[in-house]
Structure formats: C-alpha cells, structure tokens
Coordinates of C-alpha atoms and ligand atoms in Angstrom, one line a residue:
X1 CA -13.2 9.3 21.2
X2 CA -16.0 8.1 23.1
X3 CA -19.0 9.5 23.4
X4 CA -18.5 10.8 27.0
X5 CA -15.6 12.3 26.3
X6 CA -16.9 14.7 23.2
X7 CA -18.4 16.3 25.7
X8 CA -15.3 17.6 27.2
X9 CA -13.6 18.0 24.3
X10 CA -12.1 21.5 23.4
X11 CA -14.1 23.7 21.3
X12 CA -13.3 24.0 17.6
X13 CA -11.3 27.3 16.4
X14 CA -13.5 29.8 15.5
X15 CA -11.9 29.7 11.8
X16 CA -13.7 26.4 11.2
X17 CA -16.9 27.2 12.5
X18 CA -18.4 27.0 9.0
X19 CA -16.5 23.7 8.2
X20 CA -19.5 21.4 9.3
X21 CA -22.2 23.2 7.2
X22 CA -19.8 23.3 4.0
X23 CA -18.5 19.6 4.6
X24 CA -22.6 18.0 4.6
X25 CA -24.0 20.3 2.2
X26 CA -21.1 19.6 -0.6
X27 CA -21.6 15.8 0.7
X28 CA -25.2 15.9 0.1
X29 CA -24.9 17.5 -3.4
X30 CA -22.0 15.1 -4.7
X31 CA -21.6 11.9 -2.9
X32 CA -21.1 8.8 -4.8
X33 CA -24.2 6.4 -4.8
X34 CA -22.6 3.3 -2.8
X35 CA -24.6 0.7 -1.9
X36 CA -24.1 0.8 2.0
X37 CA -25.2 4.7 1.7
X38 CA -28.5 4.2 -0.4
X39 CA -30.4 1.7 1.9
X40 CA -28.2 2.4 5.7
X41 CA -28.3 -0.4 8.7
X42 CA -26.2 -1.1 11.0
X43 CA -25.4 -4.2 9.9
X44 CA -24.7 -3.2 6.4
X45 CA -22.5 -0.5 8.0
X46 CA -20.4 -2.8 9.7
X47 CA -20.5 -5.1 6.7
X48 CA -19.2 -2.3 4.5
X49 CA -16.6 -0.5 6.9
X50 CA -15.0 -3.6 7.6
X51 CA -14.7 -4.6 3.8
X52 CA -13.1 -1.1 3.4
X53 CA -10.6 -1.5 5.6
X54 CA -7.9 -2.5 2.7
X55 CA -10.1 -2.9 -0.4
X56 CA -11.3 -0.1 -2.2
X57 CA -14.7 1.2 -2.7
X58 CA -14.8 -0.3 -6.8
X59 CA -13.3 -3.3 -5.6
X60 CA -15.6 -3.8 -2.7
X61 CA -18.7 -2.8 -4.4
X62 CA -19.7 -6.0 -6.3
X63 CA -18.5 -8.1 -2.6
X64 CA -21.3 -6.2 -0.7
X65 CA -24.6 -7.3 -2.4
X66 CA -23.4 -11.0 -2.9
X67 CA -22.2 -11.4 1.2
X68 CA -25.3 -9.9 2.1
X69 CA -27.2 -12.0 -0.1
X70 CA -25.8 -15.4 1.4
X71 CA -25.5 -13.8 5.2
X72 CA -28.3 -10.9 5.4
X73 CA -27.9 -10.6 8.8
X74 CA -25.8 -10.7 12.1
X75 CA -27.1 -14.2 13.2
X76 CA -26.7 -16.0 9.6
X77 CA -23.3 -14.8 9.8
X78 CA -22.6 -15.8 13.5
X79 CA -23.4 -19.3 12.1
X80 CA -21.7 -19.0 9.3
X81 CA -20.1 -21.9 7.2
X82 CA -16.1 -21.2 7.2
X83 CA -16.2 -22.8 3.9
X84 CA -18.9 -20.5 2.1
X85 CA -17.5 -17.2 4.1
X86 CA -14.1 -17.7 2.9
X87 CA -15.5 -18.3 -0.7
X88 CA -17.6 -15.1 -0.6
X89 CA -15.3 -13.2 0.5
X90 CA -12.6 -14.5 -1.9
X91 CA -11.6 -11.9 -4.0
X92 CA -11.3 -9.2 -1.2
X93 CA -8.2 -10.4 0.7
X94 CA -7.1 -10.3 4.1
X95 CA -9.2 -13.0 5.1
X96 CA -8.1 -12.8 8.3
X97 CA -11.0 -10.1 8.5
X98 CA -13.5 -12.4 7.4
X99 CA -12.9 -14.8 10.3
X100 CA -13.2 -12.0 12.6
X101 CA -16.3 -10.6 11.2
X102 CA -17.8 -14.1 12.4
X103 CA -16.2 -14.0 15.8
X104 CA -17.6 -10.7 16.0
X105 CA -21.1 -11.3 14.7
X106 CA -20.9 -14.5 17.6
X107 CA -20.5 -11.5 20.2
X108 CA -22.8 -9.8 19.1
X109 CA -25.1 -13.0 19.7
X110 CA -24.1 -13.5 22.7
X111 CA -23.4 -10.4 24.3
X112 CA -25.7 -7.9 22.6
X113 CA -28.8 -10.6 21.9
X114 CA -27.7 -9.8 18.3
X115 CA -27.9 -6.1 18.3
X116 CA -24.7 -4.4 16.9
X117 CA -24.1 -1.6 19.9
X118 CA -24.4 2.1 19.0
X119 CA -21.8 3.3 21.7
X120 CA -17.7 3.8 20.7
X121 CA -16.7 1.8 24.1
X122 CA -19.1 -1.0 23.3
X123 CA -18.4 -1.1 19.8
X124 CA -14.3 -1.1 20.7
X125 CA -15.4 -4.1 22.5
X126 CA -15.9 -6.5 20.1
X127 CA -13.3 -8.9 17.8
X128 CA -11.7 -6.8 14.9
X129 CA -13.6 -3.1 15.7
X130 CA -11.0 -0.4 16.0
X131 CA -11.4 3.3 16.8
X132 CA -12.5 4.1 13.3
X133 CA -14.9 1.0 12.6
X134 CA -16.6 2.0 16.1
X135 CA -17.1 5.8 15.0
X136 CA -18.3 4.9 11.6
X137 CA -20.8 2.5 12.8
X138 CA -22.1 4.9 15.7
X139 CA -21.6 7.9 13.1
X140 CA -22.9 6.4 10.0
X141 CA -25.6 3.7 11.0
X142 CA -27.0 5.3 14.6
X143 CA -26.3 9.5 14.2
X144 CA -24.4 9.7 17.5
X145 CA -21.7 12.8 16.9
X146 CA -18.1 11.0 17.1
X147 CA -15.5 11.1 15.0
X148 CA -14.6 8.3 12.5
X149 CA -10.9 9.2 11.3
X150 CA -9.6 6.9 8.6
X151 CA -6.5 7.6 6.4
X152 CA -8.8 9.7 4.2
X153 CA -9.8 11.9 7.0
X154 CA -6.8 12.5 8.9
X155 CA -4.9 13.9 5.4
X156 CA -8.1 16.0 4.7
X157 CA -7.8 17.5 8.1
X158 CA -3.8 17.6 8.4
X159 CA -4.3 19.7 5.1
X160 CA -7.0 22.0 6.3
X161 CA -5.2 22.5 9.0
X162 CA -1.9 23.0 8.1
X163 CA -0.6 19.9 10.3
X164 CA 3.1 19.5 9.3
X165 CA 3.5 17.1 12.5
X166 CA 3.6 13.2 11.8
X167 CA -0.2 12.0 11.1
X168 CA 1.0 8.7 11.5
X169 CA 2.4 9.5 15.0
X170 CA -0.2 9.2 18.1
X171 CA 0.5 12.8 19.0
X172 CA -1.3 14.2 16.0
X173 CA -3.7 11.7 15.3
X174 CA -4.7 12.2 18.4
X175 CA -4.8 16.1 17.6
X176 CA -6.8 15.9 14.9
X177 CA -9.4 13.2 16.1
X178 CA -9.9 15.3 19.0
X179 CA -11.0 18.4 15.7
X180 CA -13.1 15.9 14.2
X181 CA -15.0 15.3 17.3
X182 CA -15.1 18.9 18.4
X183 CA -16.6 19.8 14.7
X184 CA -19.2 17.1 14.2
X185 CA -22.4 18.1 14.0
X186 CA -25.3 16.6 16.5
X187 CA -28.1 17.0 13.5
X188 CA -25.7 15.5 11.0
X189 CA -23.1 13.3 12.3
X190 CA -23.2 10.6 9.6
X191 CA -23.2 13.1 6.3
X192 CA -20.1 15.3 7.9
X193 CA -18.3 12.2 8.9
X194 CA -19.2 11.2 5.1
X195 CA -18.8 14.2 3.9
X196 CA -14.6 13.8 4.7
X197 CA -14.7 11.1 4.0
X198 CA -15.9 11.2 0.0
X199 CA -13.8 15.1 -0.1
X200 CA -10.3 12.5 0.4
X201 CA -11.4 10.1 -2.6
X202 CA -12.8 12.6 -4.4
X203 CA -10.7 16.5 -3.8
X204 CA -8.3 16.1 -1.5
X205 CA -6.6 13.1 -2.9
X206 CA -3.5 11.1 -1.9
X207 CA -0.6 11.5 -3.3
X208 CA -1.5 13.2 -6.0
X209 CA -2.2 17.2 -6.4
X210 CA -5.6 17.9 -4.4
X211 CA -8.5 19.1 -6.8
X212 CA -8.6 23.0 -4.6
X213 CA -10.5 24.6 -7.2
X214 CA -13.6 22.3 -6.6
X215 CA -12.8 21.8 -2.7
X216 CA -16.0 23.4 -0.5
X217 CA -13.7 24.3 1.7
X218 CA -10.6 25.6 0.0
X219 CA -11.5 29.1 1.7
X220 CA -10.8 27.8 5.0
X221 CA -8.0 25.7 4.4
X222 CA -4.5 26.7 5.6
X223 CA -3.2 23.9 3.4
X224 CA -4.1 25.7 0.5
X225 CA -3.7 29.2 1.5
X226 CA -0.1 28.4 2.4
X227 CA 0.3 27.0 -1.0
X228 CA 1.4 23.3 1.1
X229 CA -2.0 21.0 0.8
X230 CA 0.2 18.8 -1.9
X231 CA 2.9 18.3 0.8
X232 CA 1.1 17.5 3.5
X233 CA -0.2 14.7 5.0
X234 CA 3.8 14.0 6.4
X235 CA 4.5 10.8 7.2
X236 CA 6.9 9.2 9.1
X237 CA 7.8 5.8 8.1
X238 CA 8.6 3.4 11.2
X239 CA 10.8 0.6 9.0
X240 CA 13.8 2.5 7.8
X241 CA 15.3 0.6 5.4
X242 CA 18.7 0.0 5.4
X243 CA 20.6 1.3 1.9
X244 CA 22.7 -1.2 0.7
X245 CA 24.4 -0.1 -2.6
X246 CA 25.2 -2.5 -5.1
X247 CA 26.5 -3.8 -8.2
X248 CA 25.0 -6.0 -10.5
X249 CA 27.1 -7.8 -13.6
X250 CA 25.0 -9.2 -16.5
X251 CA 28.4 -11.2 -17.9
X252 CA 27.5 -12.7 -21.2
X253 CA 29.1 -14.4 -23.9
X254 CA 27.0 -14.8 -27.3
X255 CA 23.7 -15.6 -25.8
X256 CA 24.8 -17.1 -22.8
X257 CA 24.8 -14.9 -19.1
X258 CA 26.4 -16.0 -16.1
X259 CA 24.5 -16.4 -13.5
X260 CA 25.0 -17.9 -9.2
X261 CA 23.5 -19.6 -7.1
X262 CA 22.7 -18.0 -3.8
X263 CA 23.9 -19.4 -0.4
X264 CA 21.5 -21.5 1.1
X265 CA 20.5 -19.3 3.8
X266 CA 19.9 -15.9 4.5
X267 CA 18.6 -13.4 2.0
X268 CA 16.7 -14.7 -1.1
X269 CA 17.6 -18.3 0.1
X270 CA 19.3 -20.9 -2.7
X271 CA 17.4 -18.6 -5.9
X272 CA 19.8 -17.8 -8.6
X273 CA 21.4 -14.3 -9.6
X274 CA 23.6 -12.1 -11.3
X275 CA 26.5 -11.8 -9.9
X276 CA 26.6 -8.7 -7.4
X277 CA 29.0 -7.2 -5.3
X278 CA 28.2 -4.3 -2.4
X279 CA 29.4 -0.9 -3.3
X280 CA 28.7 0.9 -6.2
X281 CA 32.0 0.2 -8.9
X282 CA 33.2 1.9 -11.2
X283 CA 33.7 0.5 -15.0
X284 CA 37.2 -0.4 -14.2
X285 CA 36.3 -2.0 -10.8
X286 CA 33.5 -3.6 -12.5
X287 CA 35.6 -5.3 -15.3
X288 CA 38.2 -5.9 -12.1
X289 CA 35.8 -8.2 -10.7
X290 CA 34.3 -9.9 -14.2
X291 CA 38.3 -10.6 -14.5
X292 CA 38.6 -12.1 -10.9
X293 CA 35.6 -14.5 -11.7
X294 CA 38.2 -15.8 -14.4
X295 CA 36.4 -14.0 -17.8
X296 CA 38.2 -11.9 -20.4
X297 CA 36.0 -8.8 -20.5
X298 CA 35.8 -7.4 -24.3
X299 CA 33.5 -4.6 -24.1
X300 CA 31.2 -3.0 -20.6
X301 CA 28.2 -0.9 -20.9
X302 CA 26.2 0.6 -17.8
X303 CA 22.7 -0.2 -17.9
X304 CA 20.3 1.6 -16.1
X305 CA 19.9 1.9 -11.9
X306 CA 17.7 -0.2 -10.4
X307 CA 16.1 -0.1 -6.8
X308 CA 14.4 -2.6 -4.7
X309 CA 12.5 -2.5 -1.7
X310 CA 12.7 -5.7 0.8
X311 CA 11.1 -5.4 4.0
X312 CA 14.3 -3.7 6.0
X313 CA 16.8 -3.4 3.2
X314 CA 16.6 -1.0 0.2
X315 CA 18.6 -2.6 -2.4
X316 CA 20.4 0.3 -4.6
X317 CA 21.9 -0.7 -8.3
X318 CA 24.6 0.1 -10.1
X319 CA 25.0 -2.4 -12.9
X320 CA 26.6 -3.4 -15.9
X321 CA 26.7 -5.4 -19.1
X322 CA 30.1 -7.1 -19.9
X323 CA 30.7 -9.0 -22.8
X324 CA 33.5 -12.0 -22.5
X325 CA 35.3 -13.8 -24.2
X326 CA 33.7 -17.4 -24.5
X327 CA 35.2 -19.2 -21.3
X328 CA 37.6 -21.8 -22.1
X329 CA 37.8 -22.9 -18.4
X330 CA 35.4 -24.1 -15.8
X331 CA 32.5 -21.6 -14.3
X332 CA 33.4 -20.8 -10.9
X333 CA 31.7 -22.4 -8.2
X334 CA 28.3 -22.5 -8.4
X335 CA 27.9 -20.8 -11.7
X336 CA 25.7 -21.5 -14.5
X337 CA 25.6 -20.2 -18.1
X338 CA 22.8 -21.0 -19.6
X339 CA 20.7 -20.0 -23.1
X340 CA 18.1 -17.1 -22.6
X341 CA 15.3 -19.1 -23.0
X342 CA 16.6 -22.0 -19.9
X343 CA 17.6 -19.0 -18.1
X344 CA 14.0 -18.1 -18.0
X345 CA 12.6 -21.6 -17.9
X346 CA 15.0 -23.4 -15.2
X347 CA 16.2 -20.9 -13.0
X348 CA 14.2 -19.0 -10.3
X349 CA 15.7 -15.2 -10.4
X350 CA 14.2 -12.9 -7.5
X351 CA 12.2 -10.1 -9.1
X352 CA 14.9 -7.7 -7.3
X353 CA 16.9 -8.7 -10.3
X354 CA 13.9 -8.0 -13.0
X355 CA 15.1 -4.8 -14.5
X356 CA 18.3 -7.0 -15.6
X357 CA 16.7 -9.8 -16.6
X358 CA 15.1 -7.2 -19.0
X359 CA 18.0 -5.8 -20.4
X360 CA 18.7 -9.7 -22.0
X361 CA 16.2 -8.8 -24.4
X362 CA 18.2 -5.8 -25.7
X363 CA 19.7 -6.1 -28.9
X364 CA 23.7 -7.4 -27.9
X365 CA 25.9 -4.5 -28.5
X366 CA 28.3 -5.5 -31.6
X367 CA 32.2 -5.8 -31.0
X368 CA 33.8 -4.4 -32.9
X369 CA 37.3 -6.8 -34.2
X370 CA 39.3 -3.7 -33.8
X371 CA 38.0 -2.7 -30.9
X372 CA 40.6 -2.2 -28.3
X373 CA 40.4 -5.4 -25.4
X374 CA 39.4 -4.4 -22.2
Ligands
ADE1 N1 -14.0 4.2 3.2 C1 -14.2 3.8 4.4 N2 -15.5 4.0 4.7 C2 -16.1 4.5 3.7 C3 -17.4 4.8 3.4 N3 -18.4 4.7 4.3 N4 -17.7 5.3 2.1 C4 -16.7 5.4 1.2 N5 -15.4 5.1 1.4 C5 -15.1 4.6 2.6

C-alpha cells in the first residue's frame, strides 16, 4: 500500500491495539543477529530482500558479505561484470534475479542519481521490486510506516486473525495487507515489520505446529484461541493436478526385469519404464496383462503405492512384482530385459518410477516348486 493511501486506510480493531507494542518489543528482545539488521542501509536492504526472495536466511547469509564485498554499492553494481555477478551470486539460484538487480541498480543511476527511493510507488518502479521488496526497503532501511507482507507475514496474520479465506487469493491478501498497514507503527515501522517477520521463522512456523506457548501474542490471537492456528494459513492451489491412477509391473525373471521404451513424444519422451497401464488392477488383472505381454506369471506380490507429482498430472500407483517364467520367445516390441546393474547403467528411468526401481534391491521372493502356477 502506498504511502498515501495508509492514510485512508481503515483503522485497526480495537482487539489488536496492543499488537504493535508486543510485536517490536518481543522483536527487540529476540531477533536473530543477521547481517543486513546489524549495520542497516538501504542498499544493503535491497541487497538482502532481494536475495531472500527464494533463498533462505542460512543459505543467504554467507552470499551477503562476499556480493557486497565485490559490489559495495549501487553504482559498482550498475556496472557490473555479468561474468563476476553471476559467479557471486552462484550458489543462490534464480539468477534471473541477479540480472535484474543490475538492471535495477542502472535505474537507479539514471533515474534516481543513484539514490535507492524511499517511497512504495517509486520503489514499485524499478526492474524486479514488487509490493513486498518496496515496503521492506521503505519499512526496513528509511522508517516510513507501510506494510511489507511476505509469505511469513501473511500466515502470521491469517492466524492471528483467524483468516480461513484463501491467503493466496487477492481478496485476502489484500485484507490483510490493508491490517498490516493500519497496525504499523510511525516510531517503529522497521522493528514491527521485523518483528512478523522473525515471529513466522521463529513461532508461527509453516507447516509445522506454531510454537503458542512462546508467541508474544498468543493472547490476542483468534488462531489460537479457536484451537485453528495449525490449520491456517489455507491455501488454494491454482494447478490442480489431474489424478491419473496407475499400475506399474516390475516383471522379472531371475535377475532380469522387463522394462519399455517410451513413445517418442509426449510425456517423459523416449526414457525407459516399467510397464504401466491406467487404472488401478487388481492381482488378477495384473497377472492378465503380464500374460498378454506373452510371460507365464509364477508368483505376484504388491509392493507399496507410489505417487508422483508432474507439473499438471498426479501420477497415483498401484504396483506389482511378478515373477515369470524365463521367456522362451521374443520381448515384445520395444522391450528390454536387462541385468540389474545395465538396468541402472544403460537405461535412463524417470525418477517417477524410483520407488520401483528400489524394490530391485529386495531380496527376490523364493518359488516355491510346489507352488501352485499362476
Ligand atoms: N525474509 C525476508 N526478509 C527478511 C528479513 N529482513 N529478515 C529475515 N528474513 C527475511
């Protein structure tokens, strides 16, 4: 929210009138010594925020003194070497950030005389700044009273408050930036916007059961009081997957296992698998289908489900281990049956199909002579 418009922003419930205080002075008292927080700039602020965008604070930690060393400020890094930036920032991914830290370094150059802007709108401005980036930096490095909502914030919020809307959804992000801004302090923007920061790594972690007993703010929280805080933030994934249920046959005969070769287009494109049919079969359709690939099925065992996650499918197995006959015949079409050890060596097996690779480590299940064929 820009700065202009905090000041018609609705006022905060009366319930979380103490929030601010509670949020700097637990900040204050138990923040984690990072090295953008012990010496603050605003270039070190952008520096840091942007690091953090998909790194995490350990990871980015030893990153921070070693770019700063080789660009210490906004006009070394404008000029930057493409070469030497991506090597310093190599180990933090996503380099796509690193090029436009540059391009927005060269704007601040040229539009700014080299003077990162303290205001949201001309922070939202530049290459590679979104809303958060533009509050932390006019928050954290300048004391103006915005809002800086990450992910952190937003669940810490959507707890406190009991949110059980979509935070990923515009509608309540929107809601609870427009708290944030409404709640931040003017004597103490950077330290509460800090402050909810540090209580989402620290208390009111993700995914995990938040740490209420030590939260400074537990006694305002509808999260907790509700007994919901571990259920909440809710998210609404935008890619469905689609399910696709399938079964997967490890066929093997001694230590050989049969394996295909995919079609040449489509999904995992001309890689090699187990054979696998849609639906989820029973044993008998199972040993059907080992049959109707030309084996003679001696003994089937189910091995565990397996699930895996492609961008817009969900992959759901059902599979089994069937033990044949050595075939006397030729493989079908584009099938191989090799050793273990080539299996592993010569053939490329998508890692959809790990958890039955693994089960070719497993001791072979005996037959028994008398046992009755399948
Ligand atoms: N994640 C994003 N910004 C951060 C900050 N300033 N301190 C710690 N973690 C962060």
């Amino acid at each position: 929210m820009s700065d202009r418009n905090r000041r018609n922003a609705d006022p905060p419930p009366a319930r979380l009138a103490k929030l601010p205080d509670l949020v700097v002075s637990w900040y204050r008292e138990n923040r984690r010594r990072l090295p953008w927080r012990e010496e603050v700039s605003p270039y070190r602020t952008l520096l840091s925020e942007i690091m953090l965008q998909q790194t995490r604070v350990e990871a980015v930690k030893p990153y921070f003194e070693r770019f700063l060393a080789a660009f210490p400020d906004v006009s070394s890094l404008a000029d930057a070497d493409d070469e030497l930036l991506c090597k310093r920032w190599e180990g933090l991914g996503y380099y796509s950030r690193a090029r436009n830290l540059k391009k927005c370094a060269h704007e601040i150059v040229d539009r700014f005389g080299g003077v990162i802007p303290s205001t949201v709108p001309e922070l939202l401005s530049l290459p590679g700044i979104g809303p958060y980036t533009a509050g932390a930096i006019a928050a954290f490095a300048y004391g103006r009273p915005v809002a800086a909502v990450d992910g952190n914030v937003l669940r810490v919020t959507a707890r406190i408050t009991a949110e059980t809307g979509d935070v990923l959804s515009p509608a309540v992000k929107n809601k609870l930036t427009a708290l944030v801004s409404s709640l931040v302090p003017a004597d103490a923007a950077s330290d509460f916007g800090q402050g909810l920061i540090e209580l989402g790594a620290l208390i009111c972690l993700p995914n995990r059961p938040p740490k209420c007993e030590l939260c400074p703010v537990s006694t305002l929280c509808r999260g907790y009081s509700e007994g919901i805080a571990e259920r909440l933030p809710v998210r609404i994934k935008k890619t469905e997957r689609k399910l696709d249920r399938r079964t997967v046959l490890v066929i093997r005969s001694g230590t050989r296992t049969l394996l295909r070769k995919r079609p040449a287009r489509g999904l995992l494109a001309g890689l090699w698998e187990f054979p696998n049919y849609s639906g989820g079969f029973t044993e008998k359709e199972a040993l059907d289908a080992v049959k109707a690939l030309g084996f003679e099925p001696l003994r089937i065992r189910p091995l565990d489900p397996a699930k895996h996650l492609f961008t817009h499918i969900e992959w759901q197995m059902t599979g089994y281990l069937v033990l044949v006959a050595e075939p006397d015949f030729p493989l079908p079409e584009g099938c191989v049956m090799p050793e273990t050890d080539d299996l592993l060596s010569r053939y490329a097996i998508p890692s959809a199909f790990s958890a039955y690779v693994r089960c070719l480590f497993a001791p072979i299940p005996q037959i028994n002579q008398k046992e009755k064929r399948k």
